[in-house]
Tab-separated table of C-alpha atoms and ligand atoms in Angstrom:
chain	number	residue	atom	x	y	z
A	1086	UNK	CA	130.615	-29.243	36.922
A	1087	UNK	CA	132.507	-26.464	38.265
A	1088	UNK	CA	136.246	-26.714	38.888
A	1089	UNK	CA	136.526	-27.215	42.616
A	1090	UNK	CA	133.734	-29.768	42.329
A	1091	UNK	CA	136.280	-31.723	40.453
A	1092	UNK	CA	138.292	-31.890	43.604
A	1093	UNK	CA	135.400	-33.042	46.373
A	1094	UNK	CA	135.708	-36.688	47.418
A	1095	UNK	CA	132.812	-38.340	46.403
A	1096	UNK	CA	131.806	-41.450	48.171
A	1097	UNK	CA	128.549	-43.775	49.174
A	1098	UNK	CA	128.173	-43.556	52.635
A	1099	UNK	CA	127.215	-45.995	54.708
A	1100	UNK	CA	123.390	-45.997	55.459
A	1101	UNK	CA	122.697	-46.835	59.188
A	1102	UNK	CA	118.695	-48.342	60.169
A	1103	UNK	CA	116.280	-45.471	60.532
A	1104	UNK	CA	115.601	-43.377	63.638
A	1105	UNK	CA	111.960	-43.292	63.676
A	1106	UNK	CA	110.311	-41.398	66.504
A	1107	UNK	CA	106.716	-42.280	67.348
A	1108	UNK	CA	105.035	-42.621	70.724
A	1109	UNK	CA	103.476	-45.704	69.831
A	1110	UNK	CA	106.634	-47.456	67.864
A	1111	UNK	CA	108.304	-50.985	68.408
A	1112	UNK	CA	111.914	-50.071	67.239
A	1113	UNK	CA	113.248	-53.466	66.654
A	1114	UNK	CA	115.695	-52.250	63.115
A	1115	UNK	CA	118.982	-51.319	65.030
A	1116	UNK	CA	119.739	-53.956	67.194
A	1117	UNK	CA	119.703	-51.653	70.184
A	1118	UNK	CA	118.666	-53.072	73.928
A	1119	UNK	CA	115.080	-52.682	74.730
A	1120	UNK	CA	116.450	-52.262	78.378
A	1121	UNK	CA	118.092	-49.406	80.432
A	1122	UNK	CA	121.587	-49.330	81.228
A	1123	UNK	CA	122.756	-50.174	84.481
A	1124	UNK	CA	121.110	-48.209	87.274
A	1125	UNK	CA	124.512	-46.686	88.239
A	1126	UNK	CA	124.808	-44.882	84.437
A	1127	UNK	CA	121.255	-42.255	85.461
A	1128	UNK	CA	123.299	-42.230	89.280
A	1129	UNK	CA	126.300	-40.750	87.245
A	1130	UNK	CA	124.971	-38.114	84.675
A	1131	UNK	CA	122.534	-37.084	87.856
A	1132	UNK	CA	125.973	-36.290	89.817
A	1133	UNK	CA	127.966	-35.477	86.700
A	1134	UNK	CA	129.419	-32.095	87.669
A	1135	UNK	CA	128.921	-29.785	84.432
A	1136	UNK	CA	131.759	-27.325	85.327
A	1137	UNK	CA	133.966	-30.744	84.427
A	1138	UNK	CA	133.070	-29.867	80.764
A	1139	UNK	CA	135.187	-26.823	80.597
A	1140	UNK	CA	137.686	-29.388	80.949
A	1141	UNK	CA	139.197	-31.272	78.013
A	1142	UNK	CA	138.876	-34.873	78.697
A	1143	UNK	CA	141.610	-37.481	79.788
A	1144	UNK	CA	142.829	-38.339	76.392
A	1145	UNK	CA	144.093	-41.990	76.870
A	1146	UNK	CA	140.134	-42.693	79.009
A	1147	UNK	CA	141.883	-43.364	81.810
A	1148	UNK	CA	139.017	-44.258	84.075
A	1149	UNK	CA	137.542	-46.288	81.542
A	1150	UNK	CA	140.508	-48.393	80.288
A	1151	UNK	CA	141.244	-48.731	83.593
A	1152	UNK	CA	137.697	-50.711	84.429
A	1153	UNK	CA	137.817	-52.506	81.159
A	1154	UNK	CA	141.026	-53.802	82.569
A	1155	UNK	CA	140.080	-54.851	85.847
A	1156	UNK	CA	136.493	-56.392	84.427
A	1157	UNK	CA	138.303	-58.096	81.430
A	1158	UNK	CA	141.961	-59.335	82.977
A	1159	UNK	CA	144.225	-57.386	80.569
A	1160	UNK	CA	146.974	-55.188	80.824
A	1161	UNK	CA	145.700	-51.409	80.124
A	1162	UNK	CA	148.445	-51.021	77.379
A	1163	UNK	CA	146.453	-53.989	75.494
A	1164	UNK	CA	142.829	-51.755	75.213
A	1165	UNK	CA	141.657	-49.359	72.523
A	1166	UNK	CA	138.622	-47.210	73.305
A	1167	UNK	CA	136.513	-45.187	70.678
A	1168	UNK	CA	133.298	-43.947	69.940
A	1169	UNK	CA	131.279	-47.028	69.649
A	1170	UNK	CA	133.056	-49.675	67.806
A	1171	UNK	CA	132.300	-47.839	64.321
A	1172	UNK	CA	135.216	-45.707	65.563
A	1173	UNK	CA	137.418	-47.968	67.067
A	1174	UNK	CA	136.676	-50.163	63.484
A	1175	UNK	CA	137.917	-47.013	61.402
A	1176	UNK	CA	141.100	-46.217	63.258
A	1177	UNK	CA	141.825	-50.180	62.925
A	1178	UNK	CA	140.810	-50.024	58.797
A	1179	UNK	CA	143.488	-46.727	59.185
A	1180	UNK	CA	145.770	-48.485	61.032
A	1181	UNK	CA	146.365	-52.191	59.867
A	1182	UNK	CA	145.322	-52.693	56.812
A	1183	UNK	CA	147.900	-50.233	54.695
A	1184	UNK	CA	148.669	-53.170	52.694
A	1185	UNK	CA	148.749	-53.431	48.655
A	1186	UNK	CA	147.557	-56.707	49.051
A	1187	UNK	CA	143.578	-56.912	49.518
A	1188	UNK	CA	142.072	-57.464	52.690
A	1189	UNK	CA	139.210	-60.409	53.134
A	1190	UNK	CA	136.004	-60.232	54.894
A	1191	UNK	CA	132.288	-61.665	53.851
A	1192	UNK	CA	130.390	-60.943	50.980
A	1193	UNK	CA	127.361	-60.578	53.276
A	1194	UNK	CA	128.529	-59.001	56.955
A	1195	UNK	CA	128.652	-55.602	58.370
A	1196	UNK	CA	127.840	-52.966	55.208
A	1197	UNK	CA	130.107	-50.815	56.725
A	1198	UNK	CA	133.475	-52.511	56.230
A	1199	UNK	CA	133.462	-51.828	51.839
A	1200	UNK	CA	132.507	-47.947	52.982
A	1201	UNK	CA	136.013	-47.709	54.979
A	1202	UNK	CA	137.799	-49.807	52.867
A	1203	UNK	CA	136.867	-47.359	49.762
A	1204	UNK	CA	137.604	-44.199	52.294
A	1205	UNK	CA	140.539	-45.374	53.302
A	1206	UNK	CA	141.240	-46.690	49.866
A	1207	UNK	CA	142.110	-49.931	50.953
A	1208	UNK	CA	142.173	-52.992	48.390
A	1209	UNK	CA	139.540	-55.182	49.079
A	1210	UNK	CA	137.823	-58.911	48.167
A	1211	UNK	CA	134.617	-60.161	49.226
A	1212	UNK	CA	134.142	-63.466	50.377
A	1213	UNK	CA	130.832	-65.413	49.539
A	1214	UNK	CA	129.274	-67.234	52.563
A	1215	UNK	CA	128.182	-70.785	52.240
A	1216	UNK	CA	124.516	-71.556	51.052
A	1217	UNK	CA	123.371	-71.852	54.444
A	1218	UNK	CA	125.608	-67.958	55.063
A	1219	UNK	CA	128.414	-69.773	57.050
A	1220	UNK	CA	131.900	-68.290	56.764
A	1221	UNK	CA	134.088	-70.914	54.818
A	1222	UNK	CA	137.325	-70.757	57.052
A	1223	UNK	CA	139.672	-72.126	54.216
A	1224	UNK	CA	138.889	-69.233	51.689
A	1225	UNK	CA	140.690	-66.949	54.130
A	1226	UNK	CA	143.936	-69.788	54.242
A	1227	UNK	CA	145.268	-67.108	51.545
A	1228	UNK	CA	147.744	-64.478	51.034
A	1229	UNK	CA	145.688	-61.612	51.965
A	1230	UNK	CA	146.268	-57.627	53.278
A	1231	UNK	CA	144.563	-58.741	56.303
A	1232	UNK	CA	140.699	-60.518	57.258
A	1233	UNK	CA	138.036	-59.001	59.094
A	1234	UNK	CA	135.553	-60.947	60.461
A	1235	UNK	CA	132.338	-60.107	62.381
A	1236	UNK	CA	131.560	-63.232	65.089
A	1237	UNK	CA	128.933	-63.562	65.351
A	1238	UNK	CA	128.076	-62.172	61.323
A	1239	UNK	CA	125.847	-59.938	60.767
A	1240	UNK	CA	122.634	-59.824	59.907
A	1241	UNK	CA	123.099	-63.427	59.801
A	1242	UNK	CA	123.101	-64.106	63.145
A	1243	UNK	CA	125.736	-66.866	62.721
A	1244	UNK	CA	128.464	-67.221	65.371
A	1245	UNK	CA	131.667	-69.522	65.316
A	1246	UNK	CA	133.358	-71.150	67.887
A	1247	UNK	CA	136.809	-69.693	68.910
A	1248	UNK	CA	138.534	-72.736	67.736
A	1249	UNK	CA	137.295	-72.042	64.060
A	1250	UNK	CA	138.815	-68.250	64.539
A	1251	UNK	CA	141.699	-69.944	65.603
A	1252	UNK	CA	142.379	-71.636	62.306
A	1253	UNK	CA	141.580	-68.508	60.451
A	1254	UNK	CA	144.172	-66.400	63.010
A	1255	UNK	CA	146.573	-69.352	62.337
A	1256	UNK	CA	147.033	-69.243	58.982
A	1257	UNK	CA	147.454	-65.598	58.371
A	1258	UNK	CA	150.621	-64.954	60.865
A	1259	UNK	CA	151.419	-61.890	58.352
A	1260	UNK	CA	148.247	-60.217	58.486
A	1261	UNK	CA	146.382	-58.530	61.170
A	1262	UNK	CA	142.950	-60.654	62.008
A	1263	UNK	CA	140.345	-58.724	63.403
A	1264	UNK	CA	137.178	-60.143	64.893
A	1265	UNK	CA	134.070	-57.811	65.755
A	1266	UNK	CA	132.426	-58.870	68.470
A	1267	UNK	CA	129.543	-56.288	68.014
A	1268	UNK	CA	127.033	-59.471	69.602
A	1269	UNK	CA	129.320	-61.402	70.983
A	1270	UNK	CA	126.879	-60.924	74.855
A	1271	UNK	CA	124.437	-62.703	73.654
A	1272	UNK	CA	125.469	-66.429	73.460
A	1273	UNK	CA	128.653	-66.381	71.295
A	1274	UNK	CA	131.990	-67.356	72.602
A	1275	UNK	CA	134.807	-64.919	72.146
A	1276	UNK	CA	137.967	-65.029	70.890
A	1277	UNK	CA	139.552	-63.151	73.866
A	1278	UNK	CA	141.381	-66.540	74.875
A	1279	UNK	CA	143.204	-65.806	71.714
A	1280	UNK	CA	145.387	-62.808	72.373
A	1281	UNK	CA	147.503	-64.388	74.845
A	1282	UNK	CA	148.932	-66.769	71.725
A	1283	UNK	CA	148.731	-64.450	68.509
A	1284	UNK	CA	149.792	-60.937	68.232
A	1285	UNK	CA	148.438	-60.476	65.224
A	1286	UNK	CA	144.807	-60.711	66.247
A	1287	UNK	CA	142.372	-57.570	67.194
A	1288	UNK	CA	139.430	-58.383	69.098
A	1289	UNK	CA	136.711	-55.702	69.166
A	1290	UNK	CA	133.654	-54.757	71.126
A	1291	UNK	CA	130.643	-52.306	72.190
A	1292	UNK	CA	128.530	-50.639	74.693
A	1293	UNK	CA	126.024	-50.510	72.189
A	1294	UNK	CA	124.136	-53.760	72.373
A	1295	UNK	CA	124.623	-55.965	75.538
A	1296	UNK	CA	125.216	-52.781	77.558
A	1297	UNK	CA	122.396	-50.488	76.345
A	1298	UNK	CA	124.520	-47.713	75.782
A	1299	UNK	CA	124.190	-46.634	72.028
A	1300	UNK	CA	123.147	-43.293	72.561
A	1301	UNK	CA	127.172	-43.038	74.244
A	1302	UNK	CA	129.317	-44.179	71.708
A	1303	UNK	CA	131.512	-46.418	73.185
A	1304	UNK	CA	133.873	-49.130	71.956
A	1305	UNK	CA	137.070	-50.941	72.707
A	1306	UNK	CA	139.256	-53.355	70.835
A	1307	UNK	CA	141.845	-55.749	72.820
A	1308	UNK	CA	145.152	-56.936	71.231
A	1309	UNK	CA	149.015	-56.782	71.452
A	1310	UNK	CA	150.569	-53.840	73.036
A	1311	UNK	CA	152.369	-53.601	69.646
A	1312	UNK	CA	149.142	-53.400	67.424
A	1313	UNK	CA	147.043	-50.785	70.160
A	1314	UNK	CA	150.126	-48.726	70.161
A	1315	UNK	CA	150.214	-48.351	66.670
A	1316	UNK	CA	146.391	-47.208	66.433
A	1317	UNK	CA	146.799	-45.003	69.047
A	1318	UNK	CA	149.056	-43.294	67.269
A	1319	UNK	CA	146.977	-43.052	64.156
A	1320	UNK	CA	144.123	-41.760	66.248
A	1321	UNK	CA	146.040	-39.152	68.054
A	1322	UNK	CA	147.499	-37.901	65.085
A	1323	UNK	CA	143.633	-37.549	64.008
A	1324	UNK	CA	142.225	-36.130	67.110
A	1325	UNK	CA	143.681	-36.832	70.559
A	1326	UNK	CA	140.141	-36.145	72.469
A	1327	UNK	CA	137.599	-39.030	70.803
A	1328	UNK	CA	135.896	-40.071	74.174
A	1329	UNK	CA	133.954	-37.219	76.284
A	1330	UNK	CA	134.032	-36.789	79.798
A	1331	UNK	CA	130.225	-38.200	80.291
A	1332	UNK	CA	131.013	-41.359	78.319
A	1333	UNK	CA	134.497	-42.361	79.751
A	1334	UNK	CA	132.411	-41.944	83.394
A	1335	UNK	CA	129.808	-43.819	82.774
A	1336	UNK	CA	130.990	-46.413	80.748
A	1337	UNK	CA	133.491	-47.278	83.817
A	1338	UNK	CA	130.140	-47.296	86.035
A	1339	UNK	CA	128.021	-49.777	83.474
A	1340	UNK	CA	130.977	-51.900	83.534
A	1341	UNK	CA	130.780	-52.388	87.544
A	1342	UNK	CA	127.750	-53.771	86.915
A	1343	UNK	CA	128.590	-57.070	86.345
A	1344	UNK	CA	125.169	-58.724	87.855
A	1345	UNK	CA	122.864	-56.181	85.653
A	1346	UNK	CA	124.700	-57.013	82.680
A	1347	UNK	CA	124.547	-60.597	83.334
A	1348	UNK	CA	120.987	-60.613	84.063
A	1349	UNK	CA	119.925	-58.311	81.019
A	1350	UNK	CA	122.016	-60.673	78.422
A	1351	UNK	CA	119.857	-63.755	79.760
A	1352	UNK	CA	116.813	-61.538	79.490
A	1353	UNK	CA	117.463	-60.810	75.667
A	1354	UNK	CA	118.320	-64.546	74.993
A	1355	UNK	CA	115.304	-66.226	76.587
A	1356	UNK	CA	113.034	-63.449	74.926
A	1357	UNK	CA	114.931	-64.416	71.572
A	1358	UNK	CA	114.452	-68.351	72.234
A	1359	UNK	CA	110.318	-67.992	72.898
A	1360	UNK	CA	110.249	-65.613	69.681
A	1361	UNK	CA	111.993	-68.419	67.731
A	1362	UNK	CA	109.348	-71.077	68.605
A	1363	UNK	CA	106.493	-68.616	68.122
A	1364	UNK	CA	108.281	-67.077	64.436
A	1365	UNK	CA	108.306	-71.186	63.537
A	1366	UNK	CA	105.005	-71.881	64.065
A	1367	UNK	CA	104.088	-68.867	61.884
A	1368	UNK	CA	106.260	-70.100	58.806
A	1369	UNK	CA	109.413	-68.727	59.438
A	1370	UNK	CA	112.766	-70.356	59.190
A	1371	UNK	CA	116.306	-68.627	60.370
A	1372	UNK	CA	119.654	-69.469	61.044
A	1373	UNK	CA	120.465	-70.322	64.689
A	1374	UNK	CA	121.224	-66.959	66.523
A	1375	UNK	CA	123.728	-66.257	68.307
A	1376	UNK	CA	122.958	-62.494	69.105
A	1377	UNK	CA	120.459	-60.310	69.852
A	1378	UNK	CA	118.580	-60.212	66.723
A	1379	UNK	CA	116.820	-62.756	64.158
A	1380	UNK	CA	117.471	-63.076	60.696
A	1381	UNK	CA	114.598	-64.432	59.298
A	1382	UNK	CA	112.678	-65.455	55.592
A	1383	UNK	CA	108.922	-66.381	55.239
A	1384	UNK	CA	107.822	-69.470	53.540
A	1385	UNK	CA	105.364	-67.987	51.430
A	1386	UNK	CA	105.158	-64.197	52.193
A	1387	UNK	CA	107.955	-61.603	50.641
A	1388	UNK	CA	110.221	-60.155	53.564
A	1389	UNK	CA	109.508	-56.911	51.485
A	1390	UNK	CA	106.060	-56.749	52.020
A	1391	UNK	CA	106.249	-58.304	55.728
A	1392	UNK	CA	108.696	-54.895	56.406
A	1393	UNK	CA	106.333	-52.421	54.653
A	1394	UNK	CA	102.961	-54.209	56.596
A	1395	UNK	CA	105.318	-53.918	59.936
A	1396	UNK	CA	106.129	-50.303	59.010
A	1397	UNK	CA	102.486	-49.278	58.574
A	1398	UNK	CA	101.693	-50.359	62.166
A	1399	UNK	CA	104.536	-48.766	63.338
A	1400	UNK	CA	106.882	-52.233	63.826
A	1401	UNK	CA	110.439	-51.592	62.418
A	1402	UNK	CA	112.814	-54.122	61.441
A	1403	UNK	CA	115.437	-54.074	59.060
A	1404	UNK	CA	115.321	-55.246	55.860
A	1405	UNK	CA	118.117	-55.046	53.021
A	1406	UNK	CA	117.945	-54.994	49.411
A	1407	UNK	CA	120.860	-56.729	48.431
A	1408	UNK	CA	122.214	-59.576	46.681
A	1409	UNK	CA	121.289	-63.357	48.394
A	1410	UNK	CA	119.455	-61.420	51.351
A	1411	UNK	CA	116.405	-59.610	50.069
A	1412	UNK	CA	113.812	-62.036	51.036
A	1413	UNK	CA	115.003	-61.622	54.725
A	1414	UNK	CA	113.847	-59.384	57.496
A	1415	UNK	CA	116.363	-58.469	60.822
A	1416	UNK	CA	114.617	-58.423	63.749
A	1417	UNK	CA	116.211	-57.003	66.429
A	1418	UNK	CA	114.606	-59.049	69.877
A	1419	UNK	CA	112.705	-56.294	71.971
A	1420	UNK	CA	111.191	-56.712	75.416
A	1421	UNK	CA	108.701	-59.515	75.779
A	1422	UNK	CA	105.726	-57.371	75.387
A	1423	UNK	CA	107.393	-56.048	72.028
A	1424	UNK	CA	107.645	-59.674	70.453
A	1425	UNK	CA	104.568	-60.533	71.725
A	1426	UNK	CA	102.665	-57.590	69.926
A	1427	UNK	CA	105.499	-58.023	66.487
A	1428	UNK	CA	103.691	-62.168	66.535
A	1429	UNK	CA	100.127	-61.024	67.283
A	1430	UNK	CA	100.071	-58.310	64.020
A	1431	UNK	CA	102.320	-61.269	61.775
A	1432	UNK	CA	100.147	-64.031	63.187
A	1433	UNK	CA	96.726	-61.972	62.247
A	1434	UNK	CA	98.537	-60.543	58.293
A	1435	UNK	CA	99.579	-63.567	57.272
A	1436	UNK	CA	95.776	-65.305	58.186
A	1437	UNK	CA	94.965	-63.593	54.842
A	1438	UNK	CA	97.746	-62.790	53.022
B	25	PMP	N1	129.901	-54.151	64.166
B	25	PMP	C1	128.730	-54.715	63.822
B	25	PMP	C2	128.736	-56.096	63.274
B	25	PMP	C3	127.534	-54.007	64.011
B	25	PMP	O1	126.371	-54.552	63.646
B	25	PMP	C4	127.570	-52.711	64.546
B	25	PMP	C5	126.293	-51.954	64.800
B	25	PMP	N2	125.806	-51.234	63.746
B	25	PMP	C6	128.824	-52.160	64.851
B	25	PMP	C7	129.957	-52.909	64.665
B	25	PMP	C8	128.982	-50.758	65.347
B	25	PMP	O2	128.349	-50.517	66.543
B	25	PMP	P1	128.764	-49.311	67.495
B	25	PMP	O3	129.508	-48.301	66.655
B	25	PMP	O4	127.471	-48.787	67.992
B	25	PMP	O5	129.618	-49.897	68.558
């Protein structure tokens, strides 16, 4: 090893889904919306005026803060915007959790909260999940550096009622709770009610799911002026310019959209309801979902050789080889014709298999 190697950090990175690109793929491994955004979003990068990018952006999102606001009933002071939650997650992990103490959060949830905590070198304790994967609310009644939660988990698809966040939020009045709310669209019931009684408690959220706007990075987090103020800080002591022009535009326009949003969330959930009956009668069995995605196990066939048969015919779903989990596939819910084809290629494998 040479001497300056010696000084490199060295760390595991986080490995997001796969980005396949084939004409003839059903991408259902990133839990991305099979639909369009809202019809205003193409109106708005068709008028976008390009000489605006010789401009730097408004560094506080203005526009975009401003319609989260008025959509969501909350003072401007009270929102965080990043790029995609991922950000917004990061500058939180920066922010709150300085702690010596360790912070809490699932033994089986988001993959990317043990990458930031060893970035940011924060202490941290997983949390096993129940044999059927539900949280245990009481393991986080402890003295802790802080709990993050996702609600509903992934990639179980579990989500809790507000009044069980409420209990974990209530016993930690020293630590900062945070609840991602990555699926929350999609059936779950948010914790949003929350912040008017505990100023301890970070709520956080994306364009990336129930508003079909991966591909733009954006995310937001709602708390106490006290706690966004503070991360604020942290990110513009970091880089004051996180959200482009294009992104702080149209997310403002997607959120106008109320009636398109609504009416794409009920899509995704009826789709997901008529793939649940169809993935029982084939031998599957998952927890009840809550989001936009199923996390499911086979009664007789290995998940791993379910993903590599969907792979071959160009199906992707997501499948992870960890502890507790590796016998179960994610399957993000597509468009109707997309679940209909993922069934008629299971239905005809597992004939012989
Ligand atoms: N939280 C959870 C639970 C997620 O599954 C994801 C998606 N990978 C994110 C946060 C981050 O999503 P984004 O950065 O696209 O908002």
């Amino acid at each position: 090893m040479k001497n300056w190697e010696k000084n490199l950090r060295e760390i595991t990175p986080y490995v997001p889904g796969e980005q396949p690109d084939f004409p003839d793929m059903i991408k259902l491994n990133t839990n991305e919306n099979p639909y369009p955004p809202a019809p205003g979003v193409a109106r708005m990068l068709k008028e976008m005026q390009a000489p605006k990018l010789a401009l730097y952006p408004n560094p506080g999102a203005k526009l975009l803060v401003e319609e989260l606001s008025a959509q969501y009933h909350i003072a401007p002071e009270r929102i965080f915007v990043g790029v995609g939650s991922d950000d917004v997650l990061a500058m939180i992990f920066m922010t709150c959790f300085c702690s010596e103490k360790p912070i809490l959060f699932p033994d089986i949830t988001y993959s990317f909260y043990d990458v930031w905590a060893e970035l940011f070198r924060v202490p941290y304790r997983t949390v096993p999940l129940d044999e059927e994967f539900r949280i245990r609310k009481e393991d986080y009644y402890k003295e802790n550096g802080g709990v993050i939660i996702a609600n509903p988990n992934a990639p179980t698809s579990i989500g809790e009622a507000p009044d069980f966040i409420e209990d974990i939020v209530k016993h930690n009045p020293d630590s900062v709770v945070v609840v991602d709310e990555a699926y929350i669209d999609f059936g779950g019931e948010s914790a949003f009610s929350l912040l008017e009684k505990y100023d301890n408690l970070l709520v956080v959220q994306t364009f990336s799911k129930s508003r079909s706007m991966a591909g733009m990075r954006i995310g937001f987090a709602f708390g106490s002026e006290r706690l966004i103020s503070a991360i604020y800080a942290v990110r513009n002591s970091y880089n004051s310019y996180t959200m482009n022009y294009p992104s702080i535009v149209c997310g403002a326009e997607a959120l106008k959209d109320r009636a398109y949003f609504e009416e794409c969330t009920k899509k995704i959930i009826r789709t997901r309801e008529r793939t649940k009956e169809e993935l029982r009668r084939l031998g599957f069995s998952f927890p009840d979902s809550r989001t936009n995605f199923l996390f499911v196990t086979h009664e007789r066939v290995p998940a791993a050789e379910l993903f590599a048969m969907l792979r071959e015919k160009h199906i992707f779903v997501r499948y992870f080889k960890a502890p507790r989990i590796d016998n179960y596939l994610r399957i993000t819910i597509g468009t109707d014709e997309q679940m209909e084809r993922l069934i008629e290629v299971l239905k005809e494998y597992l004939r012989t298999a």
